[in-house]
Tab-separated table of C-alpha atoms in Angstrom:
chain	number	residue	atom	x	y	z
A	1	MET	CA	6.771	11.667	9.474
A	2	PRO	CA	10.419	10.624	9.913
A	3	GLY	CA	12.737	10.762	6.964
A	4	ILE	CA	11.083	13.327	4.689
A	5	THR	CA	9.407	16.697	5.310
A	6	PHE	CA	7.719	19.488	3.405
A	7	GLU	CA	10.835	21.640	3.805
A	8	ASP	CA	12.915	19.099	1.862
A	9	PHE	CA	11.282	20.282	-1.377
A	10	THR	CA	11.648	23.568	-3.256
A	11	PRO	CA	10.032	24.707	-6.514
A	12	GLY	CA	12.186	23.844	-9.495
A	13	MET	CA	13.838	20.844	-7.840
A	14	ALA	CA	14.448	17.896	-10.196
A	15	ILE	CA	14.587	14.284	-9.002
A	16	ASP	CA	15.442	11.259	-11.158
A	17	GLY	CA	15.193	7.601	-10.222
A	18	GLY	CA	15.294	4.061	-11.539
A	19	PRO	CA	15.469	1.934	-13.515
A	20	LEU	CA	12.970	-0.777	-12.685
A	21	THR	CA	12.755	-3.712	-15.099
A	22	VAL	CA	9.241	-4.956	-15.869
A	23	THR	CA	8.789	-8.681	-16.453
A	24	GLU	CA	6.113	-10.476	-18.443
A	25	ALA	CA	5.205	-12.429	-15.308
A	26	GLU	CA	4.545	-9.180	-13.405
A	27	ILE	CA	2.400	-7.828	-16.245
A	28	VAL	CA	0.279	-10.977	-16.431
A	29	ALA	CA	-0.059	-11.322	-12.644
A	30	PHE	CA	-1.334	-7.759	-12.204
A	31	ALA	CA	-3.723	-8.145	-15.139
A	32	ALA	CA	-5.112	-11.402	-13.792
A	33	GLU	CA	-5.947	-9.674	-10.504
A	34	PHE	CA	-7.099	-6.223	-11.623
A	35	ASP	CA	-7.225	-5.689	-15.412
A	36	PRO	CA	-7.940	-8.975	-17.256
A	37	GLN	CA	-7.994	-7.735	-20.833
A	38	PRO	CA	-6.494	-9.995	-23.548
A	39	PHE	CA	-3.726	-7.530	-24.428
A	40	HIS	CA	-2.509	-7.646	-20.808
A	41	LEU	CA	-2.923	-11.392	-20.240
A	42	ASP	CA	-1.700	-13.385	-23.233
A	43	ALA	CA	0.791	-12.539	-25.995
A	44	GLU	CA	-0.980	-14.653	-28.613
A	45	ALA	CA	-4.480	-13.416	-27.773
A	46	ALA	CA	-3.187	-9.830	-27.761
A	47	GLN	CA	-2.383	-10.062	-31.484
A	48	ALA	CA	-6.100	-10.028	-32.329
A	49	THR	CA	-6.862	-6.911	-30.255
A	50	PHE	CA	-6.821	-3.143	-30.767
A	51	VAL	CA	-3.245	-3.095	-29.412
A	52	GLY	CA	-1.797	-6.076	-31.287
A	53	ARG	CA	0.731	-7.223	-28.655
A	54	LEU	CA	1.110	-7.906	-24.951
A	55	ILE	CA	1.382	-4.680	-22.935
A	56	GLY	CA	1.258	-3.751	-19.276
A	57	SER	CA	-1.871	-2.302	-17.687
A	58	GLY	CA	-1.700	1.464	-17.361
A	59	TRP	CA	-2.760	1.096	-13.724
A	60	GLN	CA	0.285	-1.085	-13.129
A	61	THR	CA	2.515	1.506	-14.815
A	62	ALA	CA	1.149	4.087	-12.370
A	63	GLY	CA	1.951	1.675	-9.548
A	64	PHE	CA	5.533	1.300	-10.766
A	65	GLY	CA	5.752	5.099	-10.840
A	66	MET	CA	4.599	5.218	-7.210
A	67	ARG	CA	7.196	2.630	-6.229
A	68	LEU	CA	9.977	4.651	-7.857
A	69	LEU	CA	8.615	7.893	-6.387
A	70	GLN	CA	8.685	6.467	-2.861
A	71	ARG	CA	12.170	5.038	-3.361
A	72	HIS	CA	13.733	8.183	-4.827
A	73	ALA	CA	11.679	11.376	-4.323
A	74	PHE	CA	10.529	10.283	-0.836
A	75	ARG	CA	13.972	8.735	-0.139
A	76	GLY	CA	12.338	5.527	1.058
A	77	ALA	CA	10.280	7.377	3.664
A	78	THR	CA	6.557	8.043	4.120
A	79	SER	CA	4.511	11.058	3.034
A	80	MET	CA	1.131	12.071	4.464
A	81	GLY	CA	-0.694	10.802	1.390
A	82	SER	CA	-2.086	12.466	-1.712
A	83	PRO	CA	-5.392	14.315	-2.145
A	84	GLY	CA	-5.380	13.476	-5.833
A	85	ILE	CA	-4.087	13.688	-9.387
A	86	ALA	CA	-4.894	16.565	-11.718
A	87	GLU	CA	-4.089	14.601	-14.876
A	88	LEU	CA	-2.438	11.366	-15.956
A	89	ARG	CA	-1.664	10.391	-19.556
A	90	TRP	CA	-0.595	6.989	-20.837
A	91	ILE	CA	1.526	7.824	-23.869
A	92	ARG	CA	3.211	4.550	-24.828
A	93	PRO	CA	2.648	1.001	-23.643
A	94	VAL	CA	5.051	-0.656	-21.240
A	95	LEU	CA	6.297	-3.911	-22.761
A	96	PRO	CA	7.800	-7.003	-21.142
A	97	GLY	CA	11.482	-6.355	-20.518
A	98	ASP	CA	11.182	-2.560	-20.461
A	99	ALA	CA	13.285	-0.743	-17.869
A	100	VAL	CA	11.334	2.254	-16.580
A	101	SER	CA	12.641	5.267	-14.704
A	102	ILE	CA	11.161	8.533	-13.432
A	103	SER	CA	11.920	12.192	-13.963
A	104	VAL	CA	10.190	14.342	-11.339
A	105	HIS	CA	9.911	18.135	-11.197
A	106	VAL	CA	8.685	20.081	-8.163
A	107	GLU	CA	6.135	22.569	-9.499
A	108	SER	CA	5.109	24.357	-6.298
A	109	CYS	CA	5.083	24.117	-2.498
A	110	ARG	CA	2.609	25.661	-0.058
A	111	ALA	CA	1.897	25.279	3.619
A	112	SER	CA	-1.612	24.221	4.598
A	113	ASN	CA	-3.892	27.083	5.616
A	114	THR	CA	-5.935	24.917	7.982
A	115	LYS	CA	-3.564	22.212	9.265
A	116	PRO	CA	-0.256	23.668	10.479
A	117	ASP	CA	1.446	20.273	10.707
A	118	ARG	CA	1.585	19.748	6.926
A	119	GLY	CA	2.195	21.262	3.517
A	120	PHE	CA	1.370	20.469	-0.106
A	121	VAL	CA	3.906	19.765	-2.858
A	122	VAL	CA	2.805	19.695	-6.506
A	123	PHE	CA	4.848	17.363	-8.716
A	124	ALA	CA	5.066	16.731	-12.461
A	125	MET	CA	6.372	13.230	-13.148
A	126	THR	CA	7.321	11.509	-16.391
A	127	ILE	CA	7.938	7.770	-16.585
A	128	LEU	CA	10.478	6.895	-19.281
A	129	ASN	CA	11.455	3.607	-20.892
A	130	GLN	CA	15.010	2.437	-21.554
A	131	ASP	CA	15.096	4.412	-24.819
A	132	GLY	CA	14.265	7.658	-23.035
A	133	GLU	CA	10.743	7.694	-24.481
A	134	PRO	CA	7.943	8.907	-22.195
A	135	VAL	CA	5.385	6.222	-21.401
A	136	MET	CA	3.328	8.140	-18.817
A	137	THR	CA	2.990	11.642	-17.421
A	138	GLN	CA	1.338	12.579	-14.142
A	139	ASN	CA	0.590	15.902	-12.426
A	140	PHE	CA	-0.311	15.439	-8.768
A	141	THR	CA	-0.138	16.729	-5.198
A	142	VAL	CA	1.372	15.077	-2.120
A	143	MET	CA	1.138	16.116	1.541
A	144	PHE	CA	4.231	16.120	3.750
A	145	ALA	CA	4.741	16.805	7.450
A	146	ARG	CA	6.178	20.206	8.438
A	147	ARG	CA	9.582	19.987	10.070
A	148	GLY	CA	9.290	20.488	13.834
A	149	ALA	CA	5.503	20.886	13.782
A	150	THR	CA	3.349	19.193	16.407
A	151	PRO	CA	1.247	16.537	14.644
A	152	LEU	CA	-2.516	16.862	14.805
A	153	PRO	CA	-4.375	13.978	16.479
A	154	PRO	CA	-4.951	10.899	14.289
A	155	ARG	CA	-8.315	10.306	12.657
A	156	ARG	CA	-10.867	8.162	14.447
A	157	VAL	CA	-11.126	4.859	12.605
A	158	GLU	CA	-14.529	3.177	12.393
A	159	ALA	CA	-14.979	-0.561	12.911
A	160	PRO	CA	-14.430	-2.626	9.755
A	161	ASP	CA	-17.383	-3.680	7.653
A	162	ASP	CA	-18.472	-7.212	8.564
A	163	ALA	CA	-21.669	-7.389	6.512
A	164	PRO	CA	-21.805	-10.315	4.061
A	165	LEU	CA	-20.494	-9.341	0.631
A	166	ILE	CA	-22.792	-10.827	-2.006
A	167	GLU	CA	-21.886	-10.717	-5.691
A	168	SER	CA	-24.719	-9.418	-7.877
A	169	ALA	CA	-26.009	-11.559	-10.725
A	170	ASP	CA	-27.438	-8.630	-12.695
A	171	ALA	CA	-26.509	-8.131	-16.356
A	172	GLU	CA	-27.210	-5.384	-18.872
A	173	PRO	CA	-26.825	-5.241	-22.669
A	174	LEU	CA	-23.616	-3.584	-23.877
A	175	CYS	CA	-24.033	-0.878	-26.518
A	176	PHE	CA	-21.626	0.135	-29.230
A	177	LEU	CA	-20.477	3.652	-28.479
A	178	GLU	CA	-22.484	5.225	-31.308
A	179	THR	CA	-25.748	4.232	-29.611
A	180	ALA	CA	-24.642	4.258	-25.963
A	181	PRO	CA	-26.818	6.762	-24.042
A	182	LEU	CA	-25.077	9.595	-22.238
A	183	GLY	CA	-25.839	9.706	-18.547
A	184	ALA	CA	-26.221	5.945	-18.327
A	185	ALA	CA	-24.775	4.757	-15.009
A	186	ARG	CA	-23.587	1.205	-14.394
A	187	GLU	CA	-23.305	-0.076	-10.855
A	188	LEU	CA	-20.053	-2.041	-10.699
A	189	GLY	CA	-20.576	-3.711	-7.349
A	190	ALA	CA	-18.475	-3.741	-4.207
A	191	HIS	CA	-14.896	-4.562	-3.249
A	192	ARG	CA	-13.758	-5.232	0.312
A	193	PHE	CA	-10.227	-4.173	1.201
A	194	THR	CA	-8.892	-6.858	3.520
A	195	PRO	CA	-5.805	-6.073	5.624
A	196	GLU	CA	-3.864	-8.805	3.835
A	197	ALA	CA	-4.669	-7.411	0.384
A	198	VAL	CA	-3.920	-3.827	1.460
A	199	MET	CA	-0.466	-4.807	2.691
A	200	ALA	CA	0.290	-7.074	-0.283
A	201	PHE	CA	-0.480	-4.306	-2.789
A	202	ALA	CA	1.590	-1.835	-0.782
A	203	ARG	CA	4.625	-4.118	-0.657
A	204	THR	CA	4.742	-4.187	-4.454
A	205	TYR	CA	3.603	-0.695	-5.449
A	206	ASP	CA	3.300	1.766	-2.545
A	207	PRO	CA	5.486	0.808	0.444
A	208	GLN	CA	4.547	3.611	2.834
A	209	ALA	CA	4.063	2.909	6.548
A	210	PHE	CA	0.302	3.522	6.694
A	211	HIS	CA	-0.237	0.926	3.927
A	212	LEU	CA	2.269	-1.656	5.188
A	213	ASP	CA	2.124	-1.978	8.964
A	214	PRO	CA	-1.022	-1.787	11.137
A	215	GLU	CA	0.862	-0.661	14.242
A	216	ALA	CA	2.938	1.962	12.408
A	217	ALA	CA	-0.234	3.162	10.657
A	218	ARG	CA	-1.935	3.794	14.009
A	219	GLN	CA	0.831	6.263	14.856
A	220	THR	CA	0.228	8.313	11.689
A	221	HIS	CA	-2.421	10.962	11.051
A	222	PHE	CA	-4.560	8.269	9.388
A	223	GLY	CA	-4.896	6.411	12.684
A	224	GLY	CA	-5.034	2.975	11.067
A	225	LEU	CA	-4.024	0.783	8.157
A	226	CYS	CA	-5.400	2.175	4.894
A	227	ALA	CA	-5.238	1.204	1.227
A	228	SER	CA	-3.002	2.855	-1.329
A	229	GLY	CA	-4.921	5.215	-3.585
A	230	TRP	CA	-3.647	3.126	-6.490
A	231	HIS	CA	-5.150	0.044	-4.860
A	232	THR	CA	-8.487	1.881	-4.677
A	233	ALA	CA	-8.189	2.705	-8.395
A	234	ALA	CA	-7.106	-0.815	-9.369
A	235	ALA	CA	-10.093	-2.247	-7.483
A	236	TRP	CA	-12.365	-0.001	-9.580
A	237	MET	CA	-10.856	-1.599	-12.692
A	238	LYS	CA	-11.333	-5.061	-11.210
A	239	ARG	CA	-15.003	-4.357	-10.507
A	240	LEU	CA	-15.483	-2.936	-14.006
A	241	HIS	CA	-14.276	-6.173	-15.580
A	242	ILE	CA	-16.232	-8.440	-13.240
A	243	THR	CA	-19.432	-6.571	-14.087
A	244	ARG	CA	-18.595	-6.308	-17.782
A	245	GLY	CA	-17.985	-10.062	-17.860
A	246	ARG	CA	-21.623	-10.695	-16.956
A	247	ASP	CA	-22.749	-8.069	-19.456
A	248	VAL	CA	-20.654	-9.665	-22.233
A	249	VAL	CA	-22.307	-13.049	-21.694
A	250	HIS	CA	-25.755	-11.430	-21.657
A	251	THR	CA	-25.093	-9.370	-24.813
A	252	ALA	CA	-23.555	-12.262	-26.772
A	253	ARG	CA	-26.811	-14.203	-26.527
A	254	THR	CA	-28.493	-11.821	-28.966
A	255	GLY	CA	-25.760	-10.145	-31.024
A	256	PRO	CA	-22.219	-8.833	-31.340
A	257	VAL	CA	-20.317	-7.575	-28.303
A	258	PRO	CA	-18.535	-4.187	-28.563
A	259	GLN	CA	-14.820	-4.309	-27.837
A	260	LEU	CA	-12.955	-2.017	-25.484
A	261	GLY	CA	-9.470	-0.718	-26.220
A	262	PRO	CA	-6.914	0.883	-23.923
A	263	SER	CA	-7.306	4.167	-22.076
A	264	PRO	CA	-5.274	7.269	-22.962
A	265	GLY	CA	-5.572	8.555	-19.393
A	266	PHE	CA	-7.745	10.334	-16.860
A	267	ARG	CA	-8.154	13.592	-14.980
A	268	ASP	CA	-9.387	14.928	-11.652
A	269	MET	CA	-8.750	11.813	-9.593
A	270	ARG	CA	-9.662	12.565	-5.986
A	271	TRP	CA	-8.983	10.484	-2.906
A	272	LEU	CA	-11.568	12.183	-0.735
A	273	ALA	CA	-11.227	10.069	2.400
A	274	PRO	CA	-9.039	7.160	3.473
A	275	VAL	CA	-10.068	3.632	2.535
A	276	TYR	CA	-9.293	1.642	5.669
A	277	ALA	CA	-8.586	-2.061	5.934
A	278	GLY	CA	-11.986	-3.720	6.237
A	279	ASP	CA	-13.846	-1.031	4.282
A	280	THR	CA	-16.186	-1.986	1.447
A	281	ILE	CA	-16.309	0.353	-1.554
A	282	ARG	CA	-19.119	0.341	-4.115
A	283	TYR	CA	-18.198	1.751	-7.507
A	284	THR	CA	-20.323	3.379	-10.208
A	285	CYS	CA	-19.346	4.318	-13.785
A	286	THR	CA	-21.369	6.859	-15.828
A	287	LEU	CA	-20.883	7.663	-19.535
A	288	VAL	CA	-20.732	11.466	-19.850
A	289	ASP	CA	-19.324	12.141	-23.351
A	290	LYS	CA	-18.395	10.342	-26.580
A	291	ARG	CA	-16.975	10.996	-30.032
A	292	ALA	CA	-15.827	9.029	-33.056
A	293	THR	CA	-12.062	9.029	-33.609
A	294	ALA	CA	-10.591	9.949	-36.988
A	295	SER	CA	-7.241	8.352	-36.156
A	296	ARG	CA	-8.795	4.965	-35.383
A	297	PRO	CA	-11.618	4.268	-37.872
A	298	GLY	CA	-14.347	2.192	-36.330
A	299	TRP	CA	-13.500	3.320	-32.823
A	300	GLY	CA	-14.665	6.092	-30.550
A	301	LEU	CA	-13.430	7.725	-27.387
A	302	ALA	CA	-15.720	7.535	-24.358
A	303	THR	CA	-15.499	9.795	-21.311
A	304	HIS	CA	-16.786	8.341	-18.051
A	305	GLN	CA	-17.259	9.685	-14.528
A	306	ASN	CA	-16.544	7.277	-11.695
A	307	VAL	CA	-17.179	7.297	-7.951
A	308	GLY	CA	-16.498	4.976	-5.035
A	309	VAL	CA	-18.683	5.066	-1.897
A	310	ASN	CA	-17.914	3.268	1.368
A	311	GLN	CA	-20.260	1.287	3.609
A	312	ARG	CA	-21.197	4.475	5.505
A	313	GLY	CA	-22.347	6.244	2.335
A	314	GLU	CA	-19.264	8.499	2.142
A	315	THR	CA	-17.787	9.216	-1.289
A	316	VAL	CA	-14.111	8.328	-0.946
A	317	PHE	CA	-12.920	8.213	-4.569
A	318	SER	CA	-13.735	9.840	-7.904
A	319	PHE	CA	-12.197	10.478	-11.318
A	320	THR	CA	-13.017	11.238	-14.942
A	321	GLY	CA	-11.559	8.671	-17.325
A	322	SER	CA	-11.474	7.943	-21.035
A	323	VAL	CA	-11.316	4.728	-23.041
A	324	PHE	CA	-11.348	3.617	-26.662
A	325	TRP	CA	-14.650	1.836	-27.393
A	326	GLN	CA	-15.810	0.176	-30.606
A	327	TRP	CA	-18.077	2.655	-32.379
A	328	ALA	CA	-20.473	0.404	-34.343
A	329	PRO	CA	-20.982	-3.267	-35.288
A	330	GLY	CA	-18.642	-4.475	-38.019
A	331	ALA	CA	-16.364	-1.464	-37.613
């Protein structure tokens, strides 16, 4: 990859970048597309929620971090992608008007044992607001080309999915967390990644060549235009809310609807295979753990395991997340 290589990084290196000012319009636009919760969409409606004010989606904050990372740590160039994120924590909300910056530390560097054209760099990144307060931390790995190495042949890209995409009409009752059964899986439905949407997301949050330009992408190891990993994650959130919307209507017919709060973060996010333009990903969310929270009476913390599977039955995406969830009716 021109412009940045594995050898440009050494353990202990520190990289700072920013700021980037976040507008209310950007917050609302992202939420409307991917994370339509009241505390991301409308300042007045947000006052009646767990959060109490308008805040940015955590997924958007991660996207802003990627934009700053590409601009500063990658020096505007293109990596070879990321296999995943060990842990991400959302510490403070990002508010309209905040100016965010990044502080990045290189934790370790190692050459690939199986692919001599690349190496792995482990980063620890903190996103800070204008007051120097951390709003997000992220520990993750990125692949970079080895300087002077002969690139391996690009991947073979399958034909895009052209099967009709039909939205399900199914609905299930929503439980308060106290009575929600562990192991219960909810099918969230499918999202198709069109070339136009892949490139639009990349222009705003992840402007690397294999997300931005079909011809340039064909010259990379991916062999074709593919979605940002953050786009894959944001689409999971979009599908969660589309499915939950049906479940809310169904549940409200017979009783109270449990509220969801924000997420404190996630762990073990894996991008297991590229999501190419034209691919269709089906997502599933499974409740795997829960507990009441002493710090927020009436609320609990749910742990959920999530996977995304493409039209060929290949698991391409997974992570373990957490979210605040109303514990019991009237709480």
